[in-house]
Amino acid sequence: MCGIFACLFCEGGINAQLKEEILWKLKRRGPDAIKEVTLKVGGPSLHLNLIGSLLRMRGDPTPQPHQVEVTSATGTHHTNHLLWNGNIFGGGIKIPRGCNDTVILGQELAAQEGTVAGLLATLSSICGPWALVYWQESTQSLWFGRDVFGRRSLLWHTPSKDDDLFALCSVGHYSEQDMPLGYWMEIPANGIYQLKCRGPLERGDELFQTESIIQDDFSALNTTLSTSVSLVKCLQVPFPPLNKHTPTTNPTECCKTEIADGDNVSKATTVETPILPLCDVSPPVTVHTYPLSALDWSVLSQQLLDVLQAAVQVRVDHAPEVPSNTSGPSTDHSITVSSAKEQSELSSGSATVVDCKDNEAPSSCGVQSLDSKHFTKDELKVQGESFTSLDEVRRKESGKHNSPEDSLQDKAAHFEVRVERSVVREGRAKVAVLYSGGVDSTVLAALADRCLPKGEEIDLINVAFEQKSATVEKRFDVPDRVSAFESLRELNPERAWNLVMVNGTLEEVNEMRRTQISHMVYPLCTVLDDSIGCALWFAARGVGLLHSDHHPPAPYHSQARTLLVGIGADEQLAGYARHRTKFNSSGWPGLTAELEMEVKRLARRNLGRDDRCVADHEREGQFPFLDEHVVTFLQTLPSCCKADLSLPRGQGEKRLLREVAHLLGCHGAGRLPKRAIQFGSRMAKMSGTSNNREQGSSVTGRLLPGTH
């Protein structure tokens, strides 16, 4: 995986603040290497700056931009440059074990030099998430785009005047003065763009759209670029159209095929659905259809289990091992405060228990300040007496003096504040699951258990946000924390599960939103983006307390670079409340139309945001429910074979997936109703959105630095 930055600019150069801020964020995404190349293109005054930051995931480390050497049939030599942020899990391009997919993709693109159709066919054949920028020297063209679901982030800034620059980046930056709202925009995941660089005033842009997934009108952009759209050469959609067959009387009728007169209706018939492109790791998809009285959920659920397990398998197979020098518990240390200055730093929250890495900013080290930290028994001692927080120390000391202001400052010379605890343990697991204990995440955890060797640990990351109205002991007992503990009991007891309890306080959320999260969510800025973005960012950070049945919770930091996330299940399997509302008002035709729209708008809604929030912590988010073969299988099923919304909540929505949970032995998780992460973690309640004081679609000032 890599962080991408590409910029076309004239002699005036690149905005220094823009480049500085972007470089910092790219390094957070890819700490293993960073490389920069500047080329003269299209004319004497036009330049192309390419920067790639590397997070090594597969094969030998390959700094980017990766040089692709090409020799034409006439013997002319060219050097192309590839920035690739993605995974090739099969399809038309085979990646031998141990090889780097950036190198292999570069070879495939070089083989198609000189033919647009060949380049488009190569990109169409990829199974897996991706975003890329590709400079083709022979045509003086900059190719860029992302997969049809938009599973990897790519933003652009298009020039609004002749001397403005054109920029592409994995992550943006918000600045009210220099980079306000609208400066960066999400690149529509509706095709591949070709920017032809003929000179600063003669650039032309061409969009090769994805067939039947046309979501945005590129020509409507407010930009000085001339634009055109090619509908002759198209990328191929990697899944079939949605099966729109609907029942007339009974939900099971929609799984019936048209049977000719004289056929025995007691027999099940099958329909083969072609998949283009086919991933070599997934089994062939056969859609079984049944007569009215013969719908067998167990058969369909086994098929979904098989294709979903293949999607998880290929993702964990490519998860890199955690280096041995980061594993195991660290030694104890203590912080002793004996001077008024140190006491002042402690009381202001500026002292931290764990030092940041050399190349990290203080706000990015991922450890709570002592001021907001709540300690377990015997971790925080003042003159031999145990406390759970510094606030408790302050309250006690203030009672001994005339005013709270005099308490700790004046007494700092007379006592020590000693914090005794273990340094954060860095985990050994190479795979983590964003874990709420609900059906989606529990199924992914159970499948990861099937796919990984027996001796390996798996991190289950559960996020909760502070409930100010609750007692200290229960302020993080949110619904997702409770369900995580319950569902954990149903998982394989022989597996080493690390339940990582990530706790976000109001103070830390406000600080991290201001310094980090707002830039990850940008250019999105709604109330819903805020609550989901905060929940994902804190969860992906993977810093929390490690649950143990035998010992007190201990500080823990997940080192897994692969994070499995359940995004995509609700959209395809009718998991949202709006699906039940649509079904109640419009029946199966209405629900089917709604599910068709859900798949088409996936890329526009949130996946770029989610990628930015996860990747900010040197992790790669993987979405098995959006694997091309999983989507293909579900697209070939009619809606009534995915859900039965005549049943109550916790049973009817995502019924097919609930049946998979039962096959895996996760019966309790299979009965839990849908809870969105912002509600289950209580992030929405912390933000004030759960009591309808704010609408999810409204723009919020909390995401704009300086307006909190």
XYZ file of C-alpha atoms in Angstrom:
708
model
C 0.000 0.000 0.000
C 1.184 3.531 -0.548
C 0.225 7.137 -0.080
C -0.083 8.941 -3.409
C 0.631 12.519 -4.390
C 0.857 13.818 -7.979
C 0.914 17.455 -9.006
C 1.066 19.225 -12.369
C 2.341 22.767 -11.970
C 3.907 25.593 -13.938
C 7.086 27.507 -13.163
C 5.516 29.080 -10.103
C 5.947 25.841 -8.169
C 3.812 24.063 -5.570
C 2.239 25.726 -2.550
C 4.789 25.084 0.215
C 2.175 24.635 2.951
C 0.187 22.222 0.828
C 3.219 20.044 0.171
C 4.381 20.101 3.786
C 1.002 19.089 5.160
C 0.455 16.419 2.531
C 3.926 14.924 3.037
C 3.281 14.580 6.756
C 0.031 12.736 6.148
C 1.551 10.507 3.484
C 4.286 9.448 5.904
C 1.626 8.400 8.409
C 0.062 6.174 5.757
C 3.363 4.746 4.552
C 6.262 4.906 7.039
C 8.530 2.324 5.373
C 9.836 4.470 2.504
C 9.135 7.703 0.697
C 10.282 8.680 -2.782
C 9.859 11.790 -4.907
C 10.335 12.363 -8.637
C 9.878 15.594 -10.596
C 9.581 15.463 -14.404
C 9.355 18.084 -17.149
C 6.281 17.259 -19.188
C 4.194 18.666 -22.013
C 6.338 21.715 -22.605
C 9.144 23.822 -21.136
C 7.084 25.309 -18.306
C 5.006 22.330 -17.125
C 6.263 19.945 -14.423
C 4.946 16.784 -12.814
C 5.791 16.043 -9.186
C 5.194 12.450 -8.021
C 5.531 11.292 -4.404
C 4.808 7.862 -2.946
C 4.998 6.688 0.682
C 5.242 2.933 1.242
C 3.551 0.619 3.710
C 5.076 -2.740 2.884
C 2.408 -5.425 2.653
C 3.593 -7.945 0.085
C 6.871 -9.043 -1.468
C 10.073 -7.026 -1.391
C 9.781 -3.342 -0.472
C 9.280 -1.341 -3.670
C 9.552 2.429 -3.205
C 7.193 4.435 -5.367
C 6.841 5.971 -7.874
C 7.988 2.712 -9.446
C 9.848 3.138 -12.729
C 8.416 1.086 -15.599
C 10.874 0.748 -18.475
C 9.274 0.355 -21.901
C 10.802 -0.292 -25.314
C 8.505 0.157 -28.288
C 8.440 -1.964 -31.431
C 10.547 0.690 -33.153
C 13.199 0.490 -30.446
C 12.265 3.778 -28.751
C 12.834 3.688 -24.999
C 10.469 5.317 -22.491
C 10.307 5.488 -18.698
C 6.852 5.428 -17.167
C 6.111 5.951 -13.457
C 3.532 4.061 -11.386
C 1.982 5.041 -8.054
C -0.085 2.068 -6.899
C -2.174 1.840 -3.729
C -3.960 -1.459 -3.935
C -4.055 -5.244 -3.765
C -4.305 -7.689 -6.637
C -6.133 -10.734 -5.305
C -6.517 -12.485 -8.627
C -8.399 -11.943 -11.827
C -6.478 -11.497 -15.056
C -3.204 -10.717 -13.268
C -1.500 -13.478 -11.285
C 0.855 -12.492 -8.485
C 3.262 -15.320 -7.570
C 3.671 -15.858 -3.842
C 6.341 -13.598 -2.416
C 6.190 -11.172 -5.331
C 5.248 -7.516 -5.221
C 2.052 -6.582 -7.052
C 3.360 -3.096 -7.915
C 6.179 -4.648 -9.936
C 3.896 -7.183 -11.632
C 1.285 -4.559 -12.496
C 4.010 -2.344 -13.967
C 5.058 -5.214 -16.231
C 1.450 -5.776 -17.327
C 0.945 -2.095 -18.123
C 4.227 -1.976 -20.039
C 3.036 -4.908 -22.154
C 0.007 -2.822 -23.184
C 2.046 0.250 -24.177
C 0.515 2.017 -27.137
C -2.976 0.546 -26.845
C -5.659 2.209 -24.773
C -7.931 -0.832 -25.001
C -5.181 -3.052 -23.614
C -4.528 -0.720 -20.679
C -8.235 -0.579 -19.837
C -8.538 -4.362 -20.110
C -5.615 -4.787 -17.721
C -7.187 -2.549 -15.094
C -10.599 -4.148 -15.623
C -9.162 -7.567 -14.876
C -7.967 -6.703 -11.364
C -9.742 -8.308 -8.405
C -9.133 -6.238 -5.306
C -9.178 -2.656 -4.035
C -7.010 -0.080 -5.755
C -6.209 3.495 -6.647
C -3.438 4.424 -9.060
C -1.615 7.208 -10.841
C 0.361 6.218 -13.955
C 2.537 8.561 -15.990
C 2.909 7.334 -19.589
C 5.832 9.084 -21.224
C 5.154 8.077 -24.821
C 1.726 9.735 -24.882
C 2.553 12.422 -22.292
C -0.532 11.225 -20.408
C -1.346 10.982 -16.720
C -3.723 8.070 -16.026
C -5.526 7.929 -12.689
C -8.571 6.416 -11.036
C -9.772 3.880 -8.491
C -11.780 0.681 -8.393
C -15.503 0.692 -8.995
C -16.325 0.578 -5.247
C -13.821 3.306 -4.387
C -12.219 1.133 -1.717
C -9.027 3.202 -1.793
C -9.043 6.953 -1.400
C -7.979 9.309 -4.169
C -8.725 13.043 -4.109
C -8.139 15.735 -6.695
C -7.796 19.458 -6.922
C -8.689 20.731 -10.376
C -7.462 24.152 -11.544
C -9.970 26.964 -11.374
C -7.694 29.435 -13.186
C -4.917 29.185 -15.757
C -2.005 29.484 -13.311
C -3.528 27.040 -10.787
C -2.132 23.542 -10.276
C -3.701 20.124 -10.813
C -3.156 17.701 -7.920
C -4.042 14.142 -6.923
C -3.608 12.777 -3.413
C -4.618 9.910 -1.135
C -5.451 12.306 1.688
C -6.204 16.005 1.748
C -5.721 18.818 4.195
C -8.158 21.492 5.318
C -6.990 25.073 5.775
C -9.506 27.877 5.928
C -7.092 30.260 4.214
C -5.220 28.110 1.657
C -7.207 24.894 1.239
C -10.838 25.597 2.163
C -13.825 23.354 1.654
C -14.008 22.437 -2.016
C -10.259 22.614 -2.605
C -10.057 18.807 -2.512
C -12.796 16.559 -3.882
C -13.249 12.803 -4.089
C -12.443 11.425 -7.528
C -15.579 9.637 -8.753
C -15.046 5.887 -8.899
C -16.731 5.712 -12.274
C -13.810 5.117 -14.586
C -10.208 5.815 -15.502
C -9.097 9.322 -16.396
C -6.458 10.235 -18.980
C -4.988 13.701 -18.626
C -3.054 14.631 -21.767
C -0.296 17.092 -21.011
C 0.334 19.127 -24.157
C 1.145 22.365 -22.368
C -0.122 24.513 -19.501
C -3.020 25.929 -21.467
C -3.823 22.992 -23.748
C -4.527 20.134 -21.357
C -7.340 17.817 -22.298
C -9.005 15.280 -20.053
C -10.722 12.087 -21.138
C -12.814 9.785 -19.006
C -13.092 6.094 -19.866
C -16.149 5.299 -17.808
C -17.030 2.059 -16.106
C -19.772 0.428 -18.096
C -23.235 0.903 -16.492
C -21.800 2.526 -13.342
C -22.009 6.175 -14.398
C -22.378 8.192 -11.205
C -21.089 11.687 -11.894
C -20.872 14.105 -14.788
C -17.207 15.011 -15.067
C -17.947 17.794 -17.508
C -19.829 19.665 -14.764
C -16.593 20.347 -12.826
C -15.695 23.983 -12.306
C -12.279 23.755 -13.942
C -10.238 25.226 -16.769
C -9.468 21.735 -18.087
C -11.135 20.826 -21.342
C -12.980 17.549 -20.940
C -14.379 14.760 -23.037
C -15.960 11.421 -22.294
C -15.213 8.228 -24.191
C -18.078 5.760 -24.193
C -16.518 3.525 -26.838
C -13.758 2.143 -24.660
C -15.094 1.196 -21.232
C -13.897 -0.601 -18.155
C -15.783 -3.764 -17.368
C -17.883 -3.963 -14.210
C -16.593 -6.952 -12.198
C -20.055 -8.187 -11.179
C -23.380 -8.896 -12.915
C -26.554 -6.817 -12.680
C -28.790 -7.367 -9.674
C -31.309 -10.208 -9.888
C -34.594 -8.260 -9.825
C -36.968 -11.195 -9.652
C -39.578 -10.606 -6.961
C -42.210 -12.909 -5.454
C -45.910 -12.300 -5.876
C -47.186 -14.048 -2.765
C -44.554 -15.777 -0.641
C -40.919 -14.757 -0.063
C -39.732 -18.211 -1.091
C -41.336 -17.840 -4.524
C -38.649 -15.400 -5.622
C -36.099 -18.200 -5.558
C -38.047 -20.073 -8.216
C -36.874 -20.194 -11.821
C -39.047 -20.375 -14.870
C -39.689 -24.123 -15.353
C -40.989 -25.455 -18.634
C -44.244 -27.429 -18.715
C -43.769 -31.052 -17.807
C -40.676 -30.493 -15.642
C -40.715 -32.009 -12.190
C -41.162 -29.030 -9.868
C -39.964 -31.043 -6.881
C -36.416 -30.840 -8.269
C -34.090 -27.938 -7.615
C -32.704 -26.342 -10.719
C -29.468 -24.422 -11.087
C -28.369 -21.441 -13.086
C -24.683 -20.793 -13.849
C -23.722 -17.128 -13.653
C -20.485 -16.127 -15.403
C -18.073 -14.008 -13.380
C -15.702 -11.587 -15.071
C -12.970 -11.457 -14.050
C -12.585 -14.714 -12.123
C -10.326 -14.716 -9.083
C -8.233 -17.851 -8.890
C -8.820 -18.176 -5.141
C -12.608 -18.246 -5.210
C -14.809 -21.241 -5.996
C -17.097 -21.074 -9.033
C -20.409 -19.466 -8.140
C -23.493 -21.570 -8.795
C -26.834 -20.018 -7.924
C -29.368 -22.603 -6.757
C -33.013 -21.854 -7.331
C -35.980 -23.590 -5.772
C -39.714 -24.124 -6.294
C -42.149 -22.358 -4.009
C -41.997 -24.774 -1.068
C -38.353 -25.804 -1.241
C -36.273 -22.755 -0.251
C -33.380 -24.080 1.816
C -31.537 -21.301 3.633
C -28.854 -23.746 4.730
C -27.770 -24.382 1.126
C -27.587 -20.684 0.250
C -25.838 -19.836 3.513
C -23.217 -22.523 2.891
C -22.566 -21.043 -0.540
C -22.159 -17.564 0.958
C -19.900 -18.971 3.656
C -17.669 -20.595 1.019
C -17.254 -17.495 -1.125
C -16.857 -15.219 1.911
C -14.251 -17.514 3.451
C -12.291 -17.406 0.184
C -12.381 -13.592 0.358
C -11.051 -13.599 3.917
C -8.445 -16.254 3.086
C -6.802 -14.286 0.294
C -6.670 -11.173 2.466
C -5.087 -12.772 5.521
C -2.691 -14.779 3.331
C -1.105 -11.520 2.237
C -0.984 -9.961 5.707
C 2.666 -9.251 6.574
C 4.207 -10.764 9.693
C 4.811 -8.498 12.679
C 8.565 -8.026 13.195
C 9.764 -10.032 16.183
C 11.361 -7.027 17.852
C 7.942 -5.404 18.402
C 6.366 -8.355 20.175
C 6.043 -9.274 23.794
C 5.441 -7.270 26.963
C 7.729 -4.399 27.804
C 9.343 -3.746 31.172
C 7.735 -1.643 33.872
C 8.563 2.019 34.197
C 7.436 4.809 36.430
C 6.967 8.550 36.238
C 7.957 10.438 39.352
C 6.782 14.014 39.759
C 8.664 15.990 42.350
C 8.868 19.579 41.103
C 6.287 22.262 40.633
C 7.125 22.441 36.905
C 6.624 18.716 36.379
C 3.449 18.841 38.463
C 2.167 21.679 36.300
C 2.820 19.648 33.138
C 1.059 16.686 34.666
C -1.973 18.674 35.776
C -2.264 20.269 32.335
C -2.296 16.881 30.629
C 0.857 17.519 28.630
C 2.825 14.640 30.145
C 2.338 11.233 28.554
C 3.110 7.741 29.761
C 4.655 6.492 26.529
C 7.105 8.355 24.312
C 6.313 8.782 20.635
C 8.491 7.340 17.915
C 11.271 9.610 16.689
C 9.386 10.509 13.517
C 5.990 11.082 15.114
C 4.351 14.289 16.188
C 3.237 14.340 19.848
C -0.418 14.229 18.843
C 0.089 11.078 16.762
C 1.693 8.677 19.210
C -1.693 7.223 20.092
C -1.394 7.219 23.893
C -3.740 9.131 26.172
C -2.369 11.943 28.289
C -2.088 11.201 31.993
C -4.704 13.845 32.640
C -7.389 11.881 30.779
C -6.106 8.427 31.722
C -7.987 6.267 34.196
C -5.741 3.857 36.035
C -6.385 0.427 37.461
C -5.800 -0.387 41.111
C -2.261 0.377 42.375
C -1.164 2.069 39.114
C -1.496 5.637 40.462
C -0.240 6.282 43.976
C 0.161 9.524 45.912
C 1.989 9.135 49.232
C 1.115 5.427 49.204
C -2.611 5.954 48.582
C -4.174 4.520 45.392
C -6.227 6.646 42.996
C -7.949 5.959 39.677
C -7.318 9.348 38.042
C -5.504 12.641 38.493
C -8.870 14.330 38.937
C -9.396 12.200 42.012
C -6.013 13.294 43.321
C -6.918 16.928 42.698
C -10.251 16.625 44.474
C -8.672 15.103 47.549
C -5.832 17.608 47.668
C -8.136 20.587 47.083
C -10.083 19.642 50.189
C -6.965 20.246 52.275
C -6.498 23.865 51.119
C -8.411 27.080 50.916
C -8.757 26.986 47.124
C -8.422 24.298 44.423
C -5.830 26.434 42.656
C -3.467 26.156 45.592
C -3.836 22.398 46.057
C -1.411 20.449 43.891
C 0.848 23.298 42.833
C 1.663 24.377 46.380
C 2.074 20.848 47.685
C 4.186 19.528 44.792
C 7.412 19.855 46.799
C 6.011 17.769 49.648
C 4.879 14.609 47.923
C 5.475 12.461 44.863
C 2.957 11.384 42.252
C 4.201 7.990 41.146
C 2.628 6.164 38.209
C 3.481 2.475 38.039
C 2.370 0.522 35.013
C 3.655 -1.502 32.092
C 4.660 0.204 28.889
C 2.113 -0.464 26.185
C 2.542 -4.025 24.951
C 2.949 -4.180 21.198
C 0.924 -7.050 19.783
C 2.103 -10.010 17.737
C -1.085 -10.576 15.711
C -0.749 -9.822 11.989
C -4.536 -9.636 11.461
C -7.087 -7.558 13.351
C -10.869 -7.363 13.098
C -12.920 -4.232 13.759
C -15.126 -5.977 16.306
C -18.467 -4.894 17.716
C -19.740 -8.384 18.509
C -22.471 -7.988 15.889
C -23.154 -10.507 13.169
C -20.911 -8.905 10.509
C -17.756 -8.637 12.608
C -18.301 -11.945 14.406
C -18.603 -13.806 11.106
C -15.378 -12.165 9.904
C -13.616 -13.127 13.137
C -14.809 -16.735 12.876
C -13.675 -16.932 9.255
C -10.278 -15.423 10.100
C -9.964 -18.185 12.698
C -10.595 -20.753 9.970
C -8.052 -19.149 7.641
C -5.088 -18.532 9.945
C -2.753 -21.174 11.428
C -3.750 -22.415 14.875
C -0.932 -20.790 16.810
C -1.482 -17.239 15.579
C -3.166 -14.525 17.605
C -6.008 -12.391 16.255
C -6.726 -8.878 17.535
C -10.382 -7.974 18.040
C -10.551 -4.177 18.263
C -13.597 -2.809 20.048
C -14.183 0.924 20.395
C -16.267 2.720 23.013
C -16.765 6.364 23.877
C -17.185 7.884 27.278
C -20.640 8.242 28.781
C -20.381 11.206 31.136
C -23.606 10.310 32.933
C -22.353 6.840 33.920
C -20.224 5.898 36.908
C -16.463 5.680 36.453
C -16.638 1.889 36.373
C -19.332 1.810 33.697
C -18.627 4.873 31.583
C -17.336 2.735 28.692
C -19.966 -0.019 28.995
C -21.586 0.869 25.678
C -23.739 -1.590 23.681
C -20.887 -2.645 21.384
C -18.629 -3.371 24.369
C -21.289 -5.552 25.960
C -22.002 -7.472 22.742
C -18.258 -7.917 22.117
C -17.863 -9.758 25.404
C -20.954 -11.876 24.729
C -19.970 -12.858 21.189
C -16.368 -13.548 22.164
C -17.615 -16.556 24.134
C -18.925 -18.089 20.903
C -15.621 -17.929 19.059
C -13.118 -20.785 18.941
C -11.786 -21.198 22.525
C -8.533 -22.676 21.204
C -7.627 -19.453 19.412
C -5.599 -16.713 21.135
C -8.045 -13.813 20.855
C -6.858 -10.347 21.911
C -9.901 -8.233 22.748
C -8.538 -4.688 22.608
C -10.785 -2.219 24.418
C -10.261 1.197 22.829
C -11.703 3.938 25.031
C -12.219 7.480 23.776
C -12.771 10.339 26.195
C -14.501 13.568 25.243
C -11.294 15.547 25.715
C -9.231 13.249 23.513
C -11.911 13.036 20.831
C -12.028 16.824 20.595
C -8.230 17.048 20.383
C -7.812 14.268 17.812
C -10.708 15.569 15.752
C -9.019 18.970 15.598
C -5.511 17.739 14.760
C -6.101 14.563 12.752
C -9.593 13.243 12.153
C -11.032 16.328 10.470
C -8.338 16.071 7.784
C -8.971 12.345 7.278
C -12.713 12.840 6.841
C -12.216 15.885 4.582
C -13.605 16.698 2.029
C -16.680 15.192 3.705
C -18.060 17.312 6.542
C -21.477 16.108 7.712
C -22.594 15.086 11.192
C -22.642 11.448 10.059
C -19.131 11.684 8.620
C -17.939 13.120 11.916
C -19.378 10.384 14.141
C -18.378 7.478 11.869
C -14.977 8.989 11.094
C -14.145 9.464 14.783
C -15.250 5.924 15.655
C -13.225 4.391 12.814
C -10.129 6.485 13.472
C -9.987 5.596 17.169
C -10.695 1.925 16.477
C -8.070 1.711 13.736
C -5.493 3.277 16.039
C -5.638 0.018 17.975
C -4.433 1.498 21.281
C -6.392 0.355 24.303
C -6.595 -2.103 27.151
C -6.147 -5.815 26.533
C -8.915 -7.844 28.145
C -7.942 -10.864 30.212
C -10.066 -13.257 32.250
C -7.221 -13.741 34.711
C -5.439 -10.373 34.999
C -6.370 -6.681 35.105
C -6.631 -5.031 31.676
C -3.199 -4.047 30.401
C -2.181 -1.334 27.896
C -1.912 -2.759 24.387
C -1.140 -1.526 20.881
C -2.134 -3.681 17.917
C 0.631 -3.993 15.312
C -1.549 -5.746 12.710
C -1.304 -4.058 9.334
C -4.383 -5.868 8.003
C -7.705 -4.777 9.507
C -10.839 -6.688 8.464
C -13.916 -4.434 8.359
C -17.529 -5.488 7.802
C -18.471 -2.658 5.436
C -20.748 -3.752 2.590
C -22.885 -6.329 4.367
C -25.731 -3.967 5.252
C -25.885 -2.430 1.798
C -26.217 -5.786 0.038
C -28.258 -7.750 2.578
C -30.883 -5.172 3.624
C -29.362 -4.383 7.000
C -30.467 -0.776 7.431
C -33.703 0.484 8.961
C -34.478 2.304 5.712
C -34.642 -1.061 3.952
C -37.400 -2.237 6.273
C -39.199 1.070 5.761
C -38.966 0.671 1.981
C -40.148 -2.934 2.179
C -43.151 -1.960 4.310
C -44.132 0.799 1.895
C -43.252 -0.743 -1.482
C -42.810 -4.480 -0.957
C -40.154 -6.573 -2.683
C -39.942 -4.373 -5.818
C -39.203 -1.334 -3.665
C -36.603 -3.171 -1.594
C -34.924 -4.568 -4.716
C -34.651 -1.092 -6.255
C -33.206 0.205 -2.979
C -30.548 -2.527 -2.839
C -29.603 -1.885 -6.459
C -29.077 1.779 -5.630
C -27.021 0.878 -2.525
C -24.436 -1.029 -4.540
C -24.156 1.669 -7.194
C -23.569 4.449 -4.697
C -21.155 2.637 -2.382
C -18.144 4.524 -3.699
C -19.841 7.899 -3.384
C -20.890 7.478 0.218
C -18.045 6.552 2.497
C -15.309 4.145 1.423
C -12.739 6.818 0.625
C -13.322 8.362 4.047
C -13.001 4.987 5.755
C -9.768 4.212 3.924
C -8.253 7.517 5.015
C -9.226 6.990 8.670
C -7.819 3.447 8.791
C -4.650 4.120 6.785
C -3.705 7.032 9.043
C -2.443 4.389 11.495
C -0.190 2.410 9.156
C -2.939 -0.147 8.508
C -4.746 -1.416 5.473
C -8.508 -1.768 5.694
C -9.843 -4.877 3.964
C -13.536 -5.302 3.167
C -14.338 -8.984 2.456
C -18.041 -8.283 1.920
C -17.000 -6.157 -1.077
C -14.813 -8.822 -2.622
C -15.744 -9.142 -6.290
C -16.864 -12.745 -5.865
C -18.955 -12.062 -2.788
C -20.688 -9.189 -4.582
C -21.196 -11.365 -7.668
C -22.797 -14.137 -5.640
C -25.149 -11.748 -3.840
C -26.044 -9.913 -7.072
C -27.241 -13.186 -8.596
C -29.654 -13.806 -5.713
C -33.081 -12.170 -5.602
C -33.683 -9.932 -2.599
C -35.901 -12.400 -0.789
C -33.016 -14.884 -0.664
C -30.943 -12.360 1.274
C -33.437 -11.032 3.810
C -36.926 -11.733 5.114
C -38.247 -8.452 6.410
C -41.529 -9.998 7.443
C -39.538 -11.223 10.467
C -38.673 -8.888 13.383
C -35.379 -7.033 13.891
C -32.491 -9.301 14.688
C -33.946 -12.023 12.469
C -35.177 -10.734 9.120
C -32.557 -8.187 8.057
C -29.435 -9.854 6.653
C -31.076 -13.211 7.222
C -28.704 -15.018 4.879
C -25.682 -13.762 6.830
C -27.360 -14.721 10.108
C -27.681 -18.230 8.755
C -23.928 -18.161 8.051
C -23.343 -17.132 11.669
C -25.353 -20.140 12.837
C -23.282 -22.433 10.617
C -20.185 -21.048 12.341
C -21.643 -21.638 15.800
C -22.183 -17.936 16.543
C -25.840 -18.219 17.490
C -26.023 -15.241 19.845
C -24.336 -12.886 17.415
C -26.678 -14.164 14.706
C -29.639 -12.826 16.671
C -28.354 -9.343 17.469
C -30.128 -6.458 15.707
C -28.217 -4.046 13.523
C -26.391 -1.242 15.347
C -24.360 1.302 13.406
C -20.865 1.903 14.789
C -21.649 5.478 15.800
C -24.576 4.301 17.934
C -23.162 1.055 19.276
C -19.964 2.793 20.383
C -21.918 5.804 21.681
C -19.908 8.190 19.521
C -23.149 9.727 18.274
C -24.302 10.285 21.852
C -21.019 11.987 22.714
C -21.514 14.261 19.684
C -25.142 14.945 20.543
C -26.606 13.312 17.416
C -28.396 10.348 18.978
C -31.207 12.465 20.446
C -32.076 14.112 17.116
C -30.539 17.457 18.024
C -28.596 17.202 14.760
C -29.400 15.622 11.431
C -26.830 13.190 10.052
C -26.770 14.909 6.662
C -26.164 18.395 8.096
C -22.766 20.060 7.785
C -21.014 20.221 11.152
C -18.515 22.804 12.336
C -16.810 20.189 14.509
C -14.910 18.904 11.485
C -13.551 22.300 10.494
C -10.439 23.178 12.538
C -10.811 26.468 14.345
C -14.632 26.314 14.551
C -15.025 23.865 17.448
